[in-house]
Amino acid sequence: MTILRPRPAPVAPAVTRASLTSVQRLLGRDWRLAAVFMAPTVILVAALILFPIVSSAITSTTERHGAETVFVGADNYTALIGDELFHTGVVNSFVFTAYAEIFKVVLGLIAALMLHHMRRGKAIVAGVLLLPWVVPTVVTAFSWRSLFDPIFGSVNTLLTDSGIGPVLASLHLVDAWPAGWLSDASLAMPSVILVNVWKGIPFFTVTFLAGLKAIDHGLHEAAMVDGASPWQRFVHVTLPGLRYVMIVTVLLSSIWTFNNFDLIWLMTQGGPGDATAPYVMVAYSKAIQQLQFGAGAAVTLVMVPIIGILVVILVRMMRRSDAPGAGDLGRSRLTPAQRKALPWVAVAVATAALAWASPQIIWKAALVLGVCVVLAAGVGRAISTLAARGRERAARTVNGVGSGVALIGLLLFVLGPLYWIVVTAFKSDTQITMRTSDLWPTPWSMEQFTDLFTSQPFGTWYLNTILVSVASTVIALICAALSGYALARLKFRGSESFTVTILLTYVMPGALLFIPLYQLMSGIGLNDSLWSLVITYPTFTLPFATWLLVGYFKSIPADLEEAALTDGCTRFQAFYRIVLPLAKPGLLAVALFTLTNAWNEFLFAFVFITKDGYKTLPVGMQSMIFGDVVPQGQLAAASLLISIPVVLMYAFGQRFLTEGLTAGAVKG
């Protein structure tokens, strides 16, 4: 009998320190190759992120006097001490972020728990819940702005017909009925918070769901054997298992939310008055509208310490997550009593700050949040009690009914605005103005689509968006693949520091960059040009793409490349022929994310482009509004057309997206 033995894998020759040159010992074995692979990313990061930040710091010490710019030292910073508009902007940013994160955590956790315990249809429901996160921000803003419209919107109508609206007024949750959601200073901030929560819940739900899947099922079984109730298992097993995921998710979301510009601008432009104006909008007003670049730069830079604290915590969390004992973060420095008291101290401090910053909102938010938590806890308690008494059938019935009602409510909340966009797009102007056939067009009409292409340069905006998105994605993908491979495989001095730098630039807000980048584009004559967008979009796509691909390349066995090198391939040939084909899911995931981010981008396009012929879809749609004249039908049709490509890309790329993100997140 012949026994076939597997051919042993070739082993790359060992490289000893003695065989290295003095330069290699100083800079690393692969420093020359790393320089070639890293050069494009280093140039882009230095030119578009690091240099603009330094330039912004210099600009903040100057002031424009007519055609001249003079040095004023720290005057721009000291002027902020007495600037009431700046104070209002900072408070608004804090209030907007704090309430949005609280509701996203609670509702996202409830949604994740429901999906985690679903036996059928989990993938379908998860895909539906992802829609608010997928659709462009401009679509989110216009759909909710349309719903909140006191004349043509359906929120007031539905709440009045159901009797809920008068109840809200009687409970003083709104000052009067019908409510002016975006025109009333007391309701505008809660309204934009609601919209941000609507868009952010999918991100929290998906990440929490991934965290729940990672919790060892044996821990729950052991707790059940010990007689722990469902509530005790949730508190002592589920929440500790989700701690790391929750902290990282909240930190990332807080950085993004604190620096939000496009959603608030598109919905309220900071009004009424300054009721919803965040600090980013204050910086935009000073730098772009008033051409006081120094004052605007000072506004963004003075907030860097707050963002820096969040970024440092995030980096430490992510770096410690790969180290042994990462789950015991901070335990060596705190006593058990301190660890137990720390969350309550943080809650007390945050509550006191919110009570001071938003006394008119905090009790309303607490009431709404309390109702959600009490209902969820009540259903869980009822199920636990019935199960303890041996009434398993009744417990399953209560669980099914409670989960079904909650799921229906969640789906209505998620799909309602999207459904409104679809039906409005197929209404005629008469149906919209006369409020006939609100929830179902009768008859369905293509009038809005026809008017959109005949009265607006919508086709030009669409083509511009495609060109900019594809070009910036190609640039980001090529540079990220080269640098990600170098950071994952090559040995050179500074690789770890550059990986941290990539992560830092990834979470750096566009608010910190748009002023110096605007000056840079103006200086080289690229304003009002698509090239300004193609060049600057890698500032927010390249760092993420590199960070994700570093993790994905690490998940590919290095033995495959070593075998290719032994057979005579160069390092670049091994990268091109072996690694890239195996990294296809990661590359597709990165391409999908960078393409959709470029497709949806608003701030840079809004600042850099003023001519209709060069506008992208988000900015073009915003320009369709003239004062109080809002073409509801055309905006709905445009929102539908801008969303369809993104939704289709996510639908067809979902498998690659999941595989690419999973590998990258585990190793990144």
XYZ file of C-alpha atoms in Angstrom:
668
model
C 0.000 0.000 0.000
C 1.402 3.334 -1.025
C 1.221 6.095 1.536
C 1.151 9.644 0.161
C 2.835 12.108 2.433
C 2.071 15.826 2.130
C 4.871 17.893 0.746
C 6.384 19.986 3.531
C 5.867 23.704 3.189
C 8.991 25.574 2.169
C 10.624 27.497 4.911
C 12.051 30.920 4.281
C 15.656 31.277 5.312
C 16.060 32.750 8.754
C 17.357 36.259 8.936
C 19.729 36.818 11.826
C 20.658 40.181 13.264
C 24.287 39.579 12.298
C 23.346 39.302 8.607
C 21.686 42.728 8.624
C 23.517 45.883 7.622
C 23.910 48.719 10.086
C 21.182 50.705 8.304
C 18.816 47.709 8.449
C 19.497 47.287 12.148
C 18.692 50.966 12.636
C 15.659 51.349 10.340
C 14.426 47.780 10.120
C 15.021 44.830 7.814
C 12.485 45.936 5.155
C 12.846 49.704 5.405
C 13.557 50.302 1.695
C 10.581 48.268 0.511
C 8.427 49.798 3.236
C 9.384 53.268 2.017
C 8.102 52.392 -1.467
C 4.861 50.845 -0.183
C 4.197 53.600 2.351
C 5.162 56.609 0.218
C 1.732 57.346 -1.355
C -0.088 57.168 1.976
C 2.576 59.145 3.823
C 2.447 61.894 1.194
C -1.367 62.110 1.276
C -1.605 61.992 5.076
C 1.152 64.593 5.480
C -0.191 66.909 2.764
C -3.925 66.621 3.466
C -4.115 66.005 7.219
C -0.942 66.801 9.174
C 0.067 69.918 7.217
C -3.475 71.376 7.271
C -3.647 70.874 11.053
C -0.350 72.732 11.518
C -1.516 75.373 9.034
C -4.768 75.749 10.960
C -2.829 76.336 14.179
C -0.812 79.083 12.471
C -3.924 80.619 10.895
C -5.614 80.777 14.296
C -2.998 83.344 15.375
C -3.853 85.720 12.516
C -6.668 88.070 11.664
C -7.815 89.468 8.345
C -7.858 93.252 8.016
C -9.193 94.053 4.570
C -6.845 92.495 2.035
C -4.086 91.967 4.615
C -3.600 89.239 7.216
C -1.866 90.295 10.428
C -0.477 88.326 13.358
C -2.590 88.719 16.512
C -1.188 85.966 18.715
C -3.768 84.455 21.071
C -6.379 87.193 20.509
C -8.711 84.872 18.612
C -8.684 82.450 21.513
C -9.200 85.069 24.205
C -12.060 86.538 22.174
C -13.899 83.221 22.494
C -14.125 83.706 26.264
C -16.763 86.383 25.798
C -18.270 85.034 22.559
C -21.851 84.036 23.399
C -22.352 82.397 20.004
C -19.364 80.133 20.647
C -20.624 79.271 24.144
C -24.016 78.379 22.705
C -22.398 76.242 20.008
C -20.337 74.258 22.525
C -23.351 73.657 24.771
C -25.469 72.644 21.772
C -22.807 70.164 20.623
C -22.620 68.658 24.109
C -26.399 68.391 24.485
C -26.847 66.979 20.984
C -24.136 64.349 21.537
C -25.086 63.308 25.072
C -28.785 62.704 24.451
C -28.161 61.044 21.087
C -25.631 58.601 22.569
C -27.849 57.715 25.525
C -30.818 56.857 23.326
C -28.695 55.047 20.736
C -27.149 52.839 23.425
C -30.480 51.954 25.058
C -32.508 51.444 21.877
C -29.626 49.778 20.047
C -29.154 47.329 22.919
C -32.880 46.499 23.039
C -32.919 45.952 19.256
C -29.777 43.800 19.389
C -31.225 41.622 22.160
C -34.425 41.109 20.167
C -32.498 40.128 17.045
C -30.140 37.899 19.018
C -33.051 35.803 20.301
C -34.888 35.638 16.979
C -34.934 32.176 15.402
C -36.218 33.102 11.957
C -35.810 36.112 9.721
C -32.898 37.582 11.664
C -30.874 38.414 8.539
C -33.858 40.079 6.848
C -34.719 42.225 9.871
C -31.061 43.174 10.371
C -30.858 44.238 6.717
C -33.974 46.389 7.077
C -32.663 48.004 10.261
C -29.455 48.888 8.426
C -31.283 51.098 5.909
C -31.204 54.364 7.938
C -27.438 54.011 8.273
C -27.011 53.214 4.582
C -29.092 55.998 3.047
C -27.252 59.318 2.546
C -27.496 61.946 5.254
C -29.080 64.381 2.823
C -31.933 61.885 2.326
C -32.312 61.484 6.083
C -32.491 65.240 6.592
C -34.985 65.944 3.826
C -37.261 63.008 4.666
C -37.562 64.034 8.310
C -37.769 67.718 7.416
C -40.684 66.845 5.168
C -42.357 64.780 7.880
C -41.933 67.570 10.450
C -43.357 70.210 8.100
C -46.339 71.773 9.929
C -48.335 72.186 6.696
C -47.380 69.331 4.360
C -45.870 66.833 6.809
C -47.600 63.827 8.327
C -46.232 63.788 11.890
C -48.740 66.324 13.230
C -51.565 64.775 11.221
C -50.917 61.236 12.459
C -50.448 62.325 16.075
C -53.628 64.417 15.940
C -55.735 61.665 14.371
C -54.459 59.111 16.900
C -55.077 61.442 19.842
C -51.421 61.317 20.902
C -50.679 64.932 20.000
C -53.152 66.508 22.450
C -51.894 64.131 25.150
C -48.325 65.314 24.528
C -49.519 68.909 24.943
C -51.410 68.076 28.146
C -48.263 66.473 29.582
C -46.293 69.607 28.572
C -43.985 67.548 26.377
C -44.805 70.143 23.702
C -45.809 73.746 24.411
C -48.764 73.817 22.009
C -50.544 71.674 19.472
C -50.088 71.428 16.496
C -46.358 71.510 17.193
C -43.744 73.387 15.176
C -41.066 70.734 15.467
C -38.256 72.602 13.703
C -39.522 76.162 14.148
C -40.057 76.018 17.920
C -36.845 76.702 19.864
C -37.860 74.240 22.583
C -38.541 71.410 20.102
C -35.875 71.928 17.424
C -33.030 70.340 19.407
C -35.065 67.269 20.499
C -36.179 66.880 16.875
C -32.656 66.796 15.412
C -31.572 64.483 18.244
C -34.408 62.147 17.280
C -33.236 62.107 13.672
C -29.632 61.423 14.686
C -30.856 58.543 16.874
C -32.888 57.185 13.952
C -29.801 57.182 11.743
C -27.439 55.870 14.426
C -29.460 52.985 15.894
C -28.415 50.556 13.092
C -24.690 51.090 13.835
C -25.223 50.362 17.520
C -27.527 47.425 16.837
C -25.103 45.725 14.443
C -22.069 46.181 16.713
C -23.966 45.072 19.832
C -25.325 42.063 17.945
C -21.768 41.078 16.984
C -20.755 41.476 20.638
C -23.642 39.282 21.820
C -22.608 36.534 19.406
C -19.074 36.633 20.805
C -20.186 36.021 24.415
C -19.530 32.421 25.461
C -22.899 30.635 25.667
C -21.472 28.471 28.430
C -21.447 31.472 30.777
C -25.221 31.838 30.418
C -25.710 28.108 30.933
C -23.576 28.166 34.064
C -25.549 31.125 35.416
C -28.827 29.294 34.712
C -27.562 26.220 36.572
C -26.723 28.466 39.528
C -30.327 29.721 39.529
C -29.706 33.203 38.059
C -32.796 34.953 36.685
C -32.808 36.446 33.151
C -32.259 39.909 34.651
C -29.295 38.671 36.708
C -27.812 36.959 33.645
C -28.218 40.203 31.698
C -26.526 42.297 34.409
C -23.725 39.900 35.346
C -23.033 38.102 32.034
C -24.361 40.067 29.044
C -23.376 43.600 30.049
C -19.821 42.682 31.163
C -19.408 40.733 27.919
C -20.461 43.788 25.917
C -18.373 46.271 27.893
C -15.510 46.621 25.426
C -17.808 46.740 22.385
C -20.038 49.333 24.050
C -17.144 51.589 25.059
C -15.529 51.566 21.602
C -18.876 52.062 19.837
C -19.898 54.947 22.081
C -16.505 56.645 21.745
C -16.513 56.425 17.948
C -20.113 57.593 17.718
C -19.499 60.421 20.193
C -16.617 61.777 18.115
C -18.714 61.689 14.949
C -21.813 63.145 16.622
C -19.963 65.918 18.464
C -18.563 67.131 15.138
C -21.795 66.750 13.171
C -22.489 69.492 10.653
C -24.420 68.200 7.655
C -27.497 66.780 9.411
C -28.140 69.908 11.492
C -27.378 72.293 8.646
C -29.685 70.476 6.242
C -32.532 70.350 8.757
C -32.397 73.677 10.608
C -29.239 75.584 9.542
C -28.700 76.049 13.269
C -32.087 77.656 13.913
C -34.446 78.819 15.066
C -32.041 81.512 16.169
C -29.050 79.565 17.469
C -31.078 76.845 19.190
C -29.432 73.980 17.296
C -26.182 75.561 16.034
C -23.191 73.342 17.027
C -19.672 74.655 17.412
C -18.770 73.399 13.898
C -21.410 75.706 12.454
C -19.948 78.602 14.429
C -16.554 77.854 12.864
C -18.124 77.679 9.390
C -19.895 81.001 9.908
C -16.735 82.793 11.005
C -14.339 81.271 8.456
C -16.398 80.805 5.271
C -19.251 83.275 5.568
C -17.339 86.088 7.314
C -13.904 85.189 5.825
C -12.302 85.398 9.276
C -10.195 82.262 8.911
C -8.232 82.884 12.102
C -11.328 83.130 14.273
C -12.861 80.055 12.623
C -9.670 78.023 13.069
C -9.534 79.030 16.735
C -13.065 77.679 17.251
C -12.123 74.256 15.889
C -8.743 74.052 17.600
C -10.008 75.038 21.031
C -12.193 71.927 20.957
C -9.268 69.625 20.132
C -8.553 68.774 23.815
C -12.074 67.387 24.240
C -11.811 65.345 21.052
C -8.246 64.389 21.997
C -9.364 62.880 25.299
C -11.924 60.714 23.508
C -9.361 59.707 20.881
C -6.714 58.764 23.475
C -9.216 56.619 25.373
C -10.294 54.991 22.108
C -6.702 54.237 21.053
C -5.877 52.755 24.469
C -8.988 50.593 24.351
C -8.195 49.307 20.868
C -4.523 48.670 21.601
C -5.246 46.920 24.905
C -7.914 44.766 23.290
C -5.152 42.778 21.568
C -3.075 42.442 24.712
C -3.392 39.664 27.280
C -5.834 40.584 29.983
C -7.537 43.216 27.870
C -10.822 42.348 29.447
C -9.466 43.516 32.795
C -8.911 47.053 31.595
C -8.157 49.307 34.520
C -8.708 46.664 37.201
C -5.132 46.767 38.417
C -5.492 50.428 39.379
C -8.937 50.414 40.989
C -10.289 48.682 44.055
C -13.492 46.621 43.719
C -15.469 49.364 45.481
C -14.079 52.016 43.139
C -14.878 49.924 40.077
C -18.434 49.483 41.326
C -18.898 53.176 42.092
C -17.226 54.567 38.963
C -20.185 54.059 36.560
C -22.593 55.678 39.021
C -20.266 58.651 39.488
C -20.056 59.073 35.705
C -23.857 58.892 35.415
C -24.306 61.457 38.196
C -21.816 63.887 36.631
C -23.358 63.521 33.155
C -26.878 63.978 34.547
C -25.885 67.113 36.447
C -24.210 68.557 33.348
C -27.267 67.828 31.203
C -29.592 69.305 33.812
C -27.549 72.509 33.751
C -27.189 72.644 29.950
C -30.734 71.621 28.987
C -33.230 71.950 31.855
C -36.159 71.951 29.405
C -35.099 68.697 27.753
C -33.767 66.464 30.498
C -37.054 65.601 32.173
C -38.713 64.919 28.811
C -35.856 62.661 27.756
C -35.913 60.897 31.123
C -39.651 60.271 30.781
C -39.358 58.810 27.263
C -36.296 56.771 28.168
C -37.905 55.573 31.379
C -40.993 54.344 29.539
C -38.838 52.317 27.107
C -36.736 50.792 29.900
C -39.702 50.051 32.168
C -41.626 48.344 29.373
C -38.612 46.215 28.390
C -37.818 45.343 32.029
C -41.483 44.652 32.775
C -41.815 42.156 29.944
C -38.567 40.487 30.999
C -39.731 40.304 34.609
C -43.059 38.776 33.589
C -41.306 36.134 31.490
C -38.926 35.333 34.340
C -41.757 35.002 36.867
C -43.823 32.733 34.623
C -40.806 30.541 33.858
C -39.956 30.246 37.568
C -43.479 29.010 38.284
C -43.183 26.346 35.590
C -45.559 28.035 33.139
C -43.238 27.699 30.167
C -45.991 28.025 27.554
C -47.274 31.269 29.054
C -43.707 32.583 29.283
C -43.100 31.834 25.608
C -46.393 33.512 24.692
C -45.540 36.680 26.632
C -42.051 36.676 25.147
C -43.409 36.272 21.616
C -46.078 38.954 21.989
C -43.752 41.430 23.702
C -40.950 40.902 21.170
C -43.411 41.106 18.285
C -44.923 44.387 19.453
C -41.476 45.891 20.090
C -40.213 44.695 16.716
C -43.235 46.129 14.899
C -42.751 49.469 16.662
C -39.050 49.490 15.797
C -39.688 48.662 12.143
C -42.374 51.355 11.879
C -39.942 53.879 13.358
C -37.186 52.796 10.941
C -39.236 52.418 7.773
C -41.745 55.254 8.250
C -39.551 58.097 6.922
C -38.291 55.953 4.038
C -41.843 55.013 3.069
C -42.801 58.701 3.167
C -39.998 59.515 0.714
C -41.132 56.796 -1.705
C -44.820 57.774 -1.777
C -44.051 61.517 -1.944
C -41.770 60.954 -4.941
C -44.707 59.505 -6.876
C -47.253 62.218 -5.990
C -48.164 65.125 -8.210
C -47.734 68.691 -6.961
C -51.510 68.911 -6.548
C -51.587 65.856 -4.284
C -48.785 67.269 -2.154
C -50.246 70.760 -1.741
C -53.862 69.631 -1.290
C -52.875 66.846 1.163
C -54.863 64.234 -0.760
C -53.816 60.563 -0.684
C -51.223 61.207 2.007
C -50.126 57.607 2.532
C -50.842 56.217 -0.944
C -50.605 58.247 -4.191
C -53.809 58.130 -6.230
C -52.869 58.012 -9.025
C -49.118 57.338 -9.009
C -47.324 60.014 -11.022
C -43.852 60.444 -12.580
C -44.243 64.237 -12.546
C -41.589 64.833 -9.891
C -38.922 62.822 -11.731
C -39.651 64.628 -14.990
C -39.504 68.057 -13.335
C -36.316 67.086 -11.498
C -34.384 66.480 -14.718
C -35.947 69.353 -16.683
C -35.855 72.159 -14.093
C -32.639 71.185 -12.268
C -29.162 70.094 -13.482
C -29.744 66.829 -11.628
C -28.065 64.686 -14.279
C -24.907 66.797 -14.006
C -24.901 66.465 -10.211
C -25.332 62.713 -10.523
C -22.426 62.397 -12.967
C -20.218 64.607 -10.773
C -20.954 62.424 -7.764
C -20.115 59.237 -9.658
C -16.827 60.653 -10.972
C -15.687 62.023 -7.620
C -16.721 58.927 -5.654
C -15.077 56.446 -8.024
C -11.865 58.473 -8.411
C -11.402 59.068 -4.673
C -12.211 55.412 -3.921
C -9.589 54.173 -6.405
C -6.957 56.472 -4.889
C -7.823 55.430 -1.338
C -7.948 51.728 -2.215
C -4.555 51.649 -3.970
C -2.794 53.635 -1.255
C -4.495 51.698 1.563
C -3.632 48.305 0.043
C 0.055 49.231 -0.239
C 0.391 50.835 3.186
C -1.831 48.273 4.919
C 0.344 45.444 3.606
C 3.525 47.220 4.683
C 2.211 47.786 8.207
C 0.986 44.194 8.489
C 3.963 42.354 6.995
C 7.124 44.415 6.645
C 9.623 45.030 9.425
C 10.642 48.662 9.756
C 11.082 51.212 12.497
C 8.024 53.324 13.219
C 5.400 50.886 11.932
C 3.503 50.797 15.241
C 3.599 54.585 15.585
C 2.300 55.022 12.054
C -0.527 52.556 12.734
C -1.580 54.690 15.715
C -1.277 57.823 13.561
C -3.588 56.263 10.976
C -6.157 55.552 13.687
C -5.866 59.101 15.021
C -6.360 60.643 11.585
C -9.336 58.331 11.017
C -11.245 59.750 13.979
C -10.116 63.342 13.415
C -13.211 65.343 12.471
C -13.646 67.091 9.154
C -14.424 70.198 11.197
C -10.729 70.456 12.011
C -9.683 70.235 8.362
C -12.206 72.070 6.221
C -10.832 75.559 6.927
C -7.128 74.865 6.115
C -8.110 72.630 3.182
C -10.335 75.416 1.841
C -7.376 77.790 2.067
C -5.111 75.208 0.414
C -7.522 74.612 -2.470
C -7.966 78.364 -2.903
C -4.204 78.871 -2.916
C -3.635 76.372 -5.739
C -6.736 77.457 -7.673
C -8.769 74.258 -7.306
C -11.883 75.678 -5.618
C -15.027 75.146 -7.698
C -13.383 72.124 -9.283
C -14.082 68.416 -8.961
C -10.360 67.942 -8.400
C -10.680 69.670 -5.031
C -13.040 66.889 -3.921
C -11.041 64.043 -5.475
C -7.912 65.274 -3.692
C -9.466 65.979 -0.287
C -11.866 63.024 0.080
C -8.998 60.637 0.992
C -8.676 62.595 4.256
C -11.617 60.634 5.656
C -11.534 57.487 3.456
C -7.819 56.592 3.393
C -7.207 56.268 7.173
C -10.212 53.961 7.624
C -9.286 51.883 4.573
C -5.686 51.471 5.761
C -6.693 50.602 9.318
C -9.157 47.956 8.159
C -6.792 46.386 5.626
C -3.983 46.124 8.183
C -6.233 43.831 10.175
C -7.335 41.869 7.137
C -3.785 41.303 5.846
C -2.784 40.023 9.289
C -5.531 37.408 9.056
C -3.920 35.885 5.911
C -1.330 33.169 6.763
C 2.199 34.444 6.181
C 3.338 30.945 5.113
C 1.794 31.481 1.685
C 4.003 34.490 0.990
C 7.079 32.790 2.420
C 6.520 29.865 0.038
C 6.261 32.283 -2.893
C 9.432 34.097 -1.802
C 11.270 30.789 -1.545
C 10.167 29.928 -5.089
C 11.784 33.117 -6.381
C 9.016 35.717 -6.249
C 9.832 39.239 -5.212
C 7.949 40.759 -2.299
C 5.826 42.840 -4.672
C 5.007 39.777 -6.788
C 3.959 37.877 -3.656
C 1.794 40.825 -2.647
C 0.202 41.136 -6.104
C -0.250 37.446 -6.925
C -0.846 35.865 -3.514
C -2.104 38.415 -0.970
C -4.397 40.623 -3.047
C -6.509 37.741 -4.437
C -6.926 36.332 -0.924
C -7.808 39.786 0.420
C -10.641 40.308 -2.063
C -13.405 40.370 0.635
C -11.481 42.981 2.624
C -10.799 45.053 -0.484
C -14.459 44.935 -1.501
C -15.552 45.917 2.004
C -13.162 48.877 1.966
C -14.261 49.874 -1.538
C -17.911 49.767 -0.474
C -17.327 51.925 2.583
C -15.108 54.481 0.889
C -17.432 54.722 -2.110
C -20.535 55.322 -0.002
C -18.728 57.800 2.265
C -17.619 59.773 -0.787
C -21.111 59.453 -2.288
C -22.720 60.915 0.849
C -20.119 63.570 1.765
C -21.540 67.059 2.276
C -19.257 69.377 4.285
C -16.250 69.554 1.929
C -18.433 69.703 -1.190
C -20.554 72.427 0.414
C -17.507 74.518 1.316
C -15.414 73.991 -1.848
C -18.085 74.069 -4.596
C -20.386 76.993 -5.407
C -21.022 76.564 -9.150
C -23.981 74.425 -10.197
C -21.945 72.657 -12.863
C -19.578 71.135 -10.264
C -21.957 70.369 -7.394
C -22.418 66.831 -6.133
C -25.820 65.359 -5.269
C -25.971 66.300 -1.543
C -25.006 69.931 -2.201
C -27.147 70.147 -5.323
C -30.204 68.918 -3.444
C -29.596 71.460 -0.704
C -29.444 74.247 -3.289
C -32.926 73.323 -4.539
C -34.396 75.017 -1.449
C -34.950 78.786 -1.814
C -35.786 80.345 1.523
C -39.124 78.921 2.644
C -39.858 77.374 -0.756
C -39.189 73.643 -0.435
C -39.951 71.486 -3.510
C -41.118 68.479 -1.495
C -41.843 66.265 -4.482
C -38.608 66.912 -6.362
C -36.540 66.438 -3.208
C -38.309 63.139 -2.548
C -37.620 61.977 -6.109
C -33.971 63.043 -5.822
C -33.665 61.289 -2.443
C -34.983 58.082 -3.967
C -32.580 58.236 -6.905
C -29.557 59.001 -4.721
C -30.374 56.162 -2.286
C -31.001 53.344 -4.761
C -27.319 52.836 -5.823
C -26.120 52.780 -2.212
C -28.793 50.321 -1.079
C -28.083 48.041 -4.054
C -24.340 48.111 -3.379
C -24.870 47.098 0.233
C -27.396 44.432 -0.731
C -25.074 42.755 -3.249
C -21.912 43.308 -1.197
C -23.300 42.267 2.186
C -21.489 38.907 2.208
C -18.117 40.458 1.372
C -18.797 43.320 3.765
C -19.450 40.979 6.690
C -16.399 38.818 5.945
C -14.114 41.781 5.369
C -15.189 43.696 8.455
C -15.103 40.622 10.686
C -11.518 39.726 9.801
C -10.385 43.343 9.933
C -12.087 44.038 13.250
C -10.657 40.937 14.880
C -7.084 41.623 13.836
C -7.108 45.409 13.418
